Amino acid sequence: MAAPSEVRTCEDFAEFQELLRVMRTIDDRIVHELNTTLPTASFAGKVDAHQTCKELYQSLREAHASREKIIKSCIAQTSNVVKTLREEREKAQDDVALLKQLRQEQTKLKLMQSELNVEEVVNDRSWKVHNSHCFIKNVMLSV
């Protein structure tokens, strides 16, 4: 079962988005990270650029997997809520409050599903930046 904090995060879409924003920090700062950690030609002997790229590669993979897991978990949880509300709605078609709650959960589900597309764009951008810096500097021989 999901951790209690993850469950609360899934229930509140604003909290869900804030969690993803914080978790995307590594992707937001990748250019700065690469520019400050990969050596220029004059400092090439003082920093192990291959190791730096390898560590950043691993950090990106872990961050991307972690975010994907949370997004998919919240989608599954919210899908179950929508399913339950639909079943309740079948039994009580005149319940306006139930209909309103169902619509809210359906909207939240669509927004969470759209985060998978956002995640794909963020991940692609990060990998392109990583690969361009690490391959151009002839650092990435094998990760």
Short mmCIF file of N, CA and C in Angstrom, two decimals:
data_model
loop_
_atom_site.label_atom_id
_atom_site.label_comp_id
_atom_site.label_asym_id
_atom_site.label_seq_id
_atom_site.Cartn_x
_atom_site.Cartn_y
_atom_site.Cartn_z
N MET A 1 0.84 -1.19 0.00
CA MET A 1 0.00 0.00 0.00
C MET A 1 0.87 1.25 0.00
N ALA A 2 0.34 2.32 -0.53
CA ALA A 2 1.09 3.57 -0.61
C ALA A 2 1.30 4.16 0.78
N ALA A 3 2.36 4.93 0.90
CA ALA A 3 2.64 5.61 2.16
C ALA A 3 1.55 6.65 2.41
N PRO A 4 1.24 6.94 3.68
CA PRO A 4 0.17 7.90 3.99
C PRO A 4 0.37 9.25 3.31
N SER A 5 1.60 9.73 3.27
CA SER A 5 1.84 11.03 2.64
C SER A 5 1.55 10.99 1.15
N GLU A 6 1.84 9.85 0.51
CA GLU A 6 1.55 9.72 -0.91
C GLU A 6 0.04 9.72 -1.15
N VAL A 7 -0.71 9.08 -0.26
CA VAL A 7 -2.16 9.06 -0.39
C VAL A 7 -2.72 10.48 -0.29
N ARG A 8 -2.25 11.24 0.69
CA ARG A 8 -2.70 12.63 0.82
C ARG A 8 -2.32 13.44 -0.41
N THR A 9 -1.14 13.19 -0.95
CA THR A 9 -0.69 13.91 -2.14
C THR A 9 -1.62 13.63 -3.31
N CYS A 10 -2.09 12.42 -3.43
CA CYS A 10 -2.99 12.06 -4.53
C CYS A 10 -4.37 12.68 -4.36
N GLU A 11 -4.79 12.86 -3.13
CA GLU A 11 -6.12 13.42 -2.89
C GLU A 11 -6.18 14.91 -3.23
N ASP A 12 -5.10 15.61 -3.02
CA ASP A 12 -5.06 17.06 -3.25
C ASP A 12 -4.19 17.35 -4.47
N PHE A 13 -4.84 17.77 -5.56
CA PHE A 13 -4.10 17.96 -6.81
C PHE A 13 -3.04 19.06 -6.69
N ALA A 14 -3.31 20.10 -5.95
CA ALA A 14 -2.31 21.17 -5.78
C ALA A 14 -1.07 20.63 -5.06
N GLU A 15 -1.29 19.78 -4.08
CA GLU A 15 -0.17 19.16 -3.36
C GLU A 15 0.59 18.21 -4.28
N PHE A 16 -0.13 17.49 -5.11
CA PHE A 16 0.45 16.59 -6.10
C PHE A 16 1.36 17.37 -7.05
N GLN A 17 0.87 18.49 -7.56
CA GLN A 17 1.67 19.32 -8.46
C GLN A 17 2.90 19.89 -7.76
N GLU A 18 2.74 20.31 -6.53
CA GLU A 18 3.87 20.86 -5.77
C GLU A 18 4.94 19.79 -5.56
N LEU A 19 4.53 18.59 -5.24
CA LEU A 19 5.48 17.50 -5.07
C LEU A 19 6.25 17.26 -6.37
N LEU A 20 5.57 17.24 -7.49
CA LEU A 20 6.25 17.04 -8.77
C LEU A 20 7.19 18.20 -9.08
N ARG A 21 6.77 19.42 -8.76
CA ARG A 21 7.63 20.59 -8.99
C ARG A 21 8.93 20.43 -8.22
N VAL A 22 8.83 20.06 -6.97
CA VAL A 22 10.03 19.88 -6.14
C VAL A 22 10.88 18.74 -6.69
N MET A 23 10.23 17.65 -7.09
CA MET A 23 10.96 16.50 -7.59
C MET A 23 11.61 16.76 -8.95
N ARG A 24 11.13 17.76 -9.67
CA ARG A 24 11.70 18.10 -10.98
C ARG A 24 12.85 19.08 -10.89
N THR A 25 13.27 19.41 -9.70
CA THR A 25 14.37 20.35 -9.51
C THR A 25 15.62 19.90 -10.22
N ILE A 26 15.94 18.62 -10.16
CA ILE A 26 17.14 18.11 -10.82
C ILE A 26 17.08 18.37 -12.32
N ASP A 27 15.89 18.23 -12.90
CA ASP A 27 15.74 18.47 -14.33
C ASP A 27 15.82 19.96 -14.65
N ASP A 28 15.27 20.78 -13.78
CA ASP A 28 15.29 22.22 -13.99
C ASP A 28 16.70 22.79 -13.92
N ARG A 29 17.55 22.16 -13.15
CA ARG A 29 18.90 22.69 -12.93
C ARG A 29 20.00 21.92 -13.64
N ILE A 30 19.64 21.09 -14.59
CA ILE A 30 20.63 20.23 -15.22
C ILE A 30 21.70 21.01 -15.98
N VAL A 31 21.32 22.05 -16.68
CA VAL A 31 22.31 22.83 -17.44
C VAL A 31 23.31 23.45 -16.47
N HIS A 32 22.81 24.05 -15.41
CA HIS A 32 23.69 24.66 -14.41
C HIS A 32 24.60 23.59 -13.80
N GLU A 33 24.03 22.46 -13.45
CA GLU A 33 24.79 21.37 -12.84
C GLU A 33 25.92 20.90 -13.76
N LEU A 34 25.60 20.71 -15.01
CA LEU A 34 26.63 20.25 -15.96
C LEU A 34 27.69 21.33 -16.21
N ASN A 35 27.24 22.57 -16.31
CA ASN A 35 28.21 23.65 -16.56
C ASN A 35 29.15 23.86 -15.38
N THR A 36 28.69 23.62 -14.17
CA THR A 36 29.54 23.86 -13.00
C THR A 36 30.33 22.63 -12.59
N THR A 37 29.94 21.45 -13.03
CA THR A 37 30.67 20.25 -12.61
C THR A 37 31.57 19.66 -13.68
N LEU A 38 31.26 19.88 -14.93
CA LEU A 38 32.13 19.36 -15.99
C LEU A 38 33.25 20.37 -16.24
N PRO A 39 34.45 19.88 -16.30
CA PRO A 39 35.59 20.79 -16.43
C PRO A 39 35.74 21.36 -17.83
N THR A 40 36.30 22.55 -17.87
CA THR A 40 36.72 23.11 -19.14
C THR A 40 38.06 22.46 -19.48
N ALA A 41 38.59 22.75 -20.64
CA ALA A 41 39.84 22.12 -21.06
C ALA A 41 40.98 22.38 -20.07
N SER A 42 41.04 23.57 -19.50
CA SER A 42 42.12 23.90 -18.58
C SER A 42 42.04 23.16 -17.25
N PHE A 43 40.87 22.67 -16.88
CA PHE A 43 40.70 21.96 -15.61
C PHE A 43 40.40 20.47 -15.82
N ALA A 44 40.57 19.97 -17.02
CA ALA A 44 40.20 18.60 -17.34
C ALA A 44 40.87 17.57 -16.45
N GLY A 45 42.08 17.81 -16.02
CA GLY A 45 42.79 16.84 -15.20
C GLY A 45 42.39 16.86 -13.74
N LYS A 46 41.69 17.87 -13.31
CA LYS A 46 41.36 18.03 -11.89
C LYS A 46 40.00 17.43 -11.50
N VAL A 47 39.15 17.17 -12.47
CA VAL A 47 37.82 16.64 -12.20
C VAL A 47 37.60 15.42 -13.09
N ASP A 48 37.02 14.39 -12.52
CA ASP A 48 36.71 13.19 -13.29
C ASP A 48 35.35 13.40 -13.97
N ALA A 49 35.38 13.91 -15.19
CA ALA A 49 34.16 14.24 -15.91
C ALA A 49 33.33 13.00 -16.20
N HIS A 50 34.00 11.89 -16.49
CA HIS A 50 33.27 10.65 -16.76
C HIS A 50 32.44 10.25 -15.53
N GLN A 51 33.04 10.32 -14.36
CA GLN A 51 32.33 9.95 -13.14
C GLN A 51 31.19 10.93 -12.86
N THR A 52 31.43 12.21 -13.10
CA THR A 52 30.40 13.22 -12.89
C THR A 52 29.19 12.94 -13.78
N CYS A 53 29.44 12.65 -15.05
CA CYS A 53 28.35 12.35 -15.97
C CYS A 53 27.62 11.07 -15.57
N LYS A 54 28.39 10.09 -15.14
CA LYS A 54 27.80 8.83 -14.72
C LYS A 54 26.90 9.02 -13.49
N GLU A 55 27.35 9.81 -12.52
CA GLU A 55 26.54 10.08 -11.33
C GLU A 55 25.28 10.86 -11.66
N LEU A 56 25.40 11.85 -12.54
CA LEU A 56 24.23 12.62 -12.93
C LEU A 56 23.25 11.74 -13.71
N TYR A 57 23.77 10.88 -14.55
CA TYR A 57 22.94 9.93 -15.30
C TYR A 57 22.11 9.09 -14.32
N GLN A 58 22.78 8.57 -13.31
CA GLN A 58 22.10 7.73 -12.31
C GLN A 58 21.06 8.53 -11.54
N SER A 59 21.41 9.75 -11.17
CA SER A 59 20.46 10.61 -10.44
C SER A 59 19.23 10.90 -11.29
N LEU A 60 19.43 11.18 -12.56
CA LEU A 60 18.30 11.44 -13.46
C LEU A 60 17.41 10.21 -13.58
N ARG A 61 18.02 9.05 -13.78
CA ARG A 61 17.23 7.82 -13.91
C ARG A 61 16.38 7.58 -12.67
N GLU A 62 16.98 7.76 -11.49
CA GLU A 62 16.26 7.54 -10.24
C GLU A 62 15.13 8.56 -10.07
N ALA A 63 15.41 9.82 -10.39
CA ALA A 63 14.40 10.87 -10.26
C ALA A 63 13.23 10.62 -11.21
N HIS A 64 13.55 10.25 -12.45
CA HIS A 64 12.49 10.00 -13.43
C HIS A 64 11.64 8.80 -13.03
N ALA A 65 12.27 7.74 -12.56
CA ALA A 65 11.54 6.54 -12.14
C ALA A 65 10.66 6.85 -10.93
N SER A 66 11.18 7.61 -10.00
CA SER A 66 10.44 7.96 -8.80
C SER A 66 9.20 8.79 -9.13
N ARG A 67 9.37 9.78 -9.99
CA ARG A 67 8.23 10.62 -10.37
C ARG A 67 7.18 9.81 -11.14
N GLU A 68 7.65 8.97 -12.05
CA GLU A 68 6.71 8.15 -12.83
C GLU A 68 5.91 7.24 -11.91
N LYS A 69 6.57 6.67 -10.92
CA LYS A 69 5.89 5.79 -9.97
C LYS A 69 4.80 6.54 -9.21
N ILE A 70 5.12 7.73 -8.75
CA ILE A 70 4.14 8.53 -8.00
C ILE A 70 2.97 8.93 -8.89
N ILE A 71 3.27 9.38 -10.09
CA ILE A 71 2.21 9.80 -11.01
C ILE A 71 1.28 8.62 -11.31
N LYS A 72 1.86 7.48 -11.65
CA LYS A 72 1.03 6.31 -11.98
C LYS A 72 0.25 5.80 -10.77
N SER A 73 0.84 5.88 -9.61
CA SER A 73 0.16 5.48 -8.39
C SER A 73 -1.05 6.38 -8.12
N CYS A 74 -0.86 7.67 -8.28
CA CYS A 74 -1.97 8.61 -8.07
C CYS A 74 -3.05 8.44 -9.12
N ILE A 75 -2.66 8.16 -10.36
CA ILE A 75 -3.65 7.91 -11.41
C ILE A 75 -4.47 6.67 -11.06
N ALA A 76 -3.80 5.62 -10.61
CA ALA A 76 -4.51 4.40 -10.25
C ALA A 76 -5.46 4.64 -9.08
N GLN A 77 -4.97 5.37 -8.07
CA GLN A 77 -5.80 5.66 -6.90
C GLN A 77 -7.02 6.50 -7.29
N THR A 78 -6.80 7.52 -8.09
CA THR A 78 -7.90 8.39 -8.50
C THR A 78 -8.86 7.66 -9.43
N SER A 79 -8.35 6.78 -10.26
CA SER A 79 -9.22 5.96 -11.12
C SER A 79 -10.15 5.10 -10.29
N ASN A 80 -9.62 4.56 -9.20
CA ASN A 80 -10.45 3.75 -8.32
C ASN A 80 -11.55 4.58 -7.66
N VAL A 81 -11.19 5.81 -7.27
CA VAL A 81 -12.18 6.70 -6.67
C VAL A 81 -13.27 7.02 -7.69
N VAL A 82 -12.88 7.31 -8.93
CA VAL A 82 -13.85 7.61 -9.99
C VAL A 82 -14.75 6.40 -10.23
N LYS A 83 -14.17 5.21 -10.26
CA LYS A 83 -14.96 3.99 -10.48
C LYS A 83 -15.99 3.82 -9.36
N THR A 84 -15.55 4.00 -8.13
CA THR A 84 -16.46 3.87 -6.98
C THR A 84 -17.57 4.91 -7.05
N LEU A 85 -17.21 6.14 -7.38
CA LEU A 85 -18.22 7.20 -7.47
C LEU A 85 -19.21 6.92 -8.60
N ARG A 86 -18.74 6.37 -9.70
CA ARG A 86 -19.65 6.02 -10.80
C ARG A 86 -20.65 4.95 -10.36
N GLU A 87 -20.15 3.96 -9.61
CA GLU A 87 -21.03 2.91 -9.11
C GLU A 87 -22.07 3.49 -8.16
N GLU A 88 -21.64 4.39 -7.29
CA GLU A 88 -22.58 5.05 -6.37
C GLU A 88 -23.59 5.89 -7.14
N ARG A 89 -23.12 6.52 -8.19
CA ARG A 89 -23.97 7.39 -9.01
C ARG A 89 -25.06 6.58 -9.69
N GLU A 90 -24.74 5.35 -10.10
CA GLU A 90 -25.74 4.48 -10.72
C GLU A 90 -26.89 4.20 -9.76
N LYS A 91 -26.55 4.09 -8.48
CA LYS A 91 -27.56 3.79 -7.45
C LYS A 91 -28.35 5.02 -7.03
N ALA A 92 -27.72 6.19 -7.12
CA ALA A 92 -28.37 7.43 -6.65
C ALA A 92 -28.22 8.51 -7.71
N GLN A 93 -28.97 8.37 -8.77
CA GLN A 93 -28.84 9.29 -9.91
C GLN A 93 -29.33 10.70 -9.61
N ASP A 94 -30.09 10.87 -8.58
CA ASP A 94 -30.60 12.20 -8.24
C ASP A 94 -29.69 12.96 -7.28
N ASP A 95 -28.61 12.35 -6.87
CA ASP A 95 -27.71 12.96 -5.87
C ASP A 95 -26.77 13.95 -6.58
N VAL A 96 -27.09 15.23 -6.47
CA VAL A 96 -26.33 16.29 -7.14
C VAL A 96 -24.92 16.41 -6.54
N ALA A 97 -24.83 16.28 -5.22
CA ALA A 97 -23.52 16.38 -4.57
C ALA A 97 -22.59 15.26 -5.04
N LEU A 98 -23.15 14.08 -5.22
CA LEU A 98 -22.36 12.95 -5.71
C LEU A 98 -21.90 13.19 -7.14
N LEU A 99 -22.77 13.74 -7.96
CA LEU A 99 -22.41 14.07 -9.34
C LEU A 99 -21.28 15.10 -9.37
N LYS A 100 -21.39 16.10 -8.53
CA LYS A 100 -20.35 17.13 -8.45
C LYS A 100 -19.02 16.53 -8.03
N GLN A 101 -19.04 15.66 -7.03
CA GLN A 101 -17.82 15.01 -6.57
C GLN A 101 -17.23 14.13 -7.68
N LEU A 102 -18.07 13.42 -8.40
CA LEU A 102 -17.62 12.58 -9.51
C LEU A 102 -16.93 13.43 -10.57
N ARG A 103 -17.54 14.54 -10.93
CA ARG A 103 -16.96 15.44 -11.95
C ARG A 103 -15.60 15.99 -11.50
N GLN A 104 -15.50 16.34 -10.23
CA GLN A 104 -14.24 16.85 -9.69
C GLN A 104 -13.14 15.79 -9.77
N GLU A 105 -13.49 14.58 -9.40
CA GLU A 105 -12.51 13.48 -9.45
C GLU A 105 -12.12 13.15 -10.89
N GLN A 106 -13.07 13.21 -11.81
CA GLN A 106 -12.77 12.96 -13.22
C GLN A 106 -11.82 14.02 -13.77
N THR A 107 -12.07 15.26 -13.38
CA THR A 107 -11.17 16.35 -13.81
C THR A 107 -9.78 16.15 -13.24
N LYS A 108 -9.71 15.82 -11.97
CA LYS A 108 -8.41 15.57 -11.33
C LYS A 108 -7.69 14.43 -12.02
N LEU A 109 -8.41 13.38 -12.38
CA LEU A 109 -7.82 12.23 -13.07
C LEU A 109 -7.23 12.65 -14.42
N LYS A 110 -7.96 13.46 -15.16
CA LYS A 110 -7.46 13.93 -16.47
C LYS A 110 -6.21 14.77 -16.29
N LEU A 111 -6.20 15.63 -15.27
CA LEU A 111 -5.02 16.46 -15.01
C LEU A 111 -3.81 15.60 -14.62
N MET A 112 -4.05 14.59 -13.82
CA MET A 112 -2.95 13.69 -13.44
C MET A 112 -2.43 12.92 -14.64
N GLN A 113 -3.33 12.48 -15.50
CA GLN A 113 -2.91 11.78 -16.71
C GLN A 113 -2.09 12.70 -17.62
N SER A 114 -2.45 13.97 -17.65
CA SER A 114 -1.68 14.91 -18.47
C SER A 114 -0.26 15.11 -17.93
N GLU A 115 -0.08 14.87 -16.63
CA GLU A 115 1.26 14.97 -16.04
C GLU A 115 2.21 13.93 -16.62
N LEU A 116 1.69 12.81 -17.10
CA LEU A 116 2.56 11.83 -17.77
C LEU A 116 3.16 12.43 -19.04
N ASN A 117 2.37 13.23 -19.77
CA ASN A 117 2.88 13.90 -20.97
C ASN A 117 3.92 14.95 -20.60
N VAL A 118 3.63 15.70 -19.55
CA VAL A 118 4.59 16.70 -19.07
C VAL A 118 5.88 16.00 -18.67
N GLU A 119 5.75 14.90 -17.99
CA GLU A 119 6.92 14.14 -17.53
C GLU A 119 7.78 13.69 -18.71
N GLU A 120 7.12 13.26 -19.77
CA GLU A 120 7.86 12.82 -20.96
C GLU A 120 8.66 13.98 -21.56
N VAL A 121 8.07 15.15 -21.64
CA VAL A 121 8.76 16.33 -22.18
C VAL A 121 9.94 16.71 -21.29
N VAL A 122 9.71 16.75 -19.97
CA VAL A 122 10.77 17.10 -19.02
C VAL A 122 11.92 16.10 -19.12
N ASN A 123 11.60 14.83 -19.16
CA ASN A 123 12.63 13.79 -19.24
C ASN A 123 13.42 13.90 -20.54
N ASP A 124 12.73 14.07 -21.65
CA ASP A 124 13.41 14.19 -22.95
C ASP A 124 14.37 15.36 -22.96
N ARG A 125 13.93 16.48 -22.43
CA ARG A 125 14.78 17.67 -22.38
C ARG A 125 16.03 17.40 -21.55
N SER A 126 15.85 16.78 -20.40
CA SER A 126 16.99 16.50 -19.52
C SER A 126 17.99 15.56 -20.18
N TRP A 127 17.48 14.51 -20.83
CA TRP A 127 18.40 13.57 -21.48
C TRP A 127 19.14 14.22 -22.64
N LYS A 128 18.47 15.09 -23.38
CA LYS A 128 19.14 15.78 -24.49
C LYS A 128 20.27 16.67 -23.95
N VAL A 129 20.00 17.40 -22.89
CA VAL A 129 21.03 18.27 -22.30
C VAL A 129 22.17 17.42 -21.75
N HIS A 130 21.83 16.39 -21.02
CA HIS A 130 22.85 15.51 -20.45
C HIS A 130 23.73 14.92 -21.54
N ASN A 131 23.09 14.35 -22.55
CA ASN A 131 23.85 13.71 -23.62
C ASN A 131 24.68 14.71 -24.42
N SER A 132 24.14 15.89 -24.66
CA SER A 132 24.91 16.87 -25.43
C SER A 132 26.15 17.32 -24.66
N HIS A 133 26.04 17.52 -23.37
CA HIS A 133 27.20 17.94 -22.58
C HIS A 133 28.18 16.80 -22.38
N CYS A 134 27.68 15.63 -22.09
CA CYS A 134 28.58 14.53 -21.78
C CYS A 134 29.19 13.90 -23.02
N PHE A 135 28.44 13.78 -24.10
CA PHE A 135 29.01 13.20 -25.31
C PHE A 135 29.93 14.20 -26.03
N ILE A 136 29.54 15.46 -26.04
CA ILE A 136 30.36 16.47 -26.72
C ILE A 136 31.72 16.58 -26.05
N LYS A 137 31.76 16.47 -24.75
CA LYS A 137 33.03 16.56 -24.04
C LYS A 137 33.74 15.22 -24.00
N ASN A 138 33.24 14.27 -24.82
CA ASN A 138 33.83 12.93 -24.90
C ASN A 138 33.93 12.27 -23.54
N VAL A 139 32.92 12.46 -22.76
CA VAL A 139 32.93 11.92 -21.41
C VAL A 139 32.19 10.58 -21.38
N MET A 140 31.10 10.49 -22.09
CA MET A 140 30.25 9.30 -22.00
C MET A 140 30.74 8.21 -22.94
N LEU A 141 31.63 7.41 -22.47
CA LEU A 141 32.07 6.27 -23.26
C LEU A 141 31.11 5.10 -23.01
N SER A 142 30.80 4.89 -21.75
CA SER A 142 29.81 3.86 -21.40
C SER A 142 29.28 4.16 -20.01
N VAL A 143 27.98 4.21 -19.90
CA VAL A 143 27.35 4.46 -18.60
C VAL A 143 26.63 3.21 -18.20
#
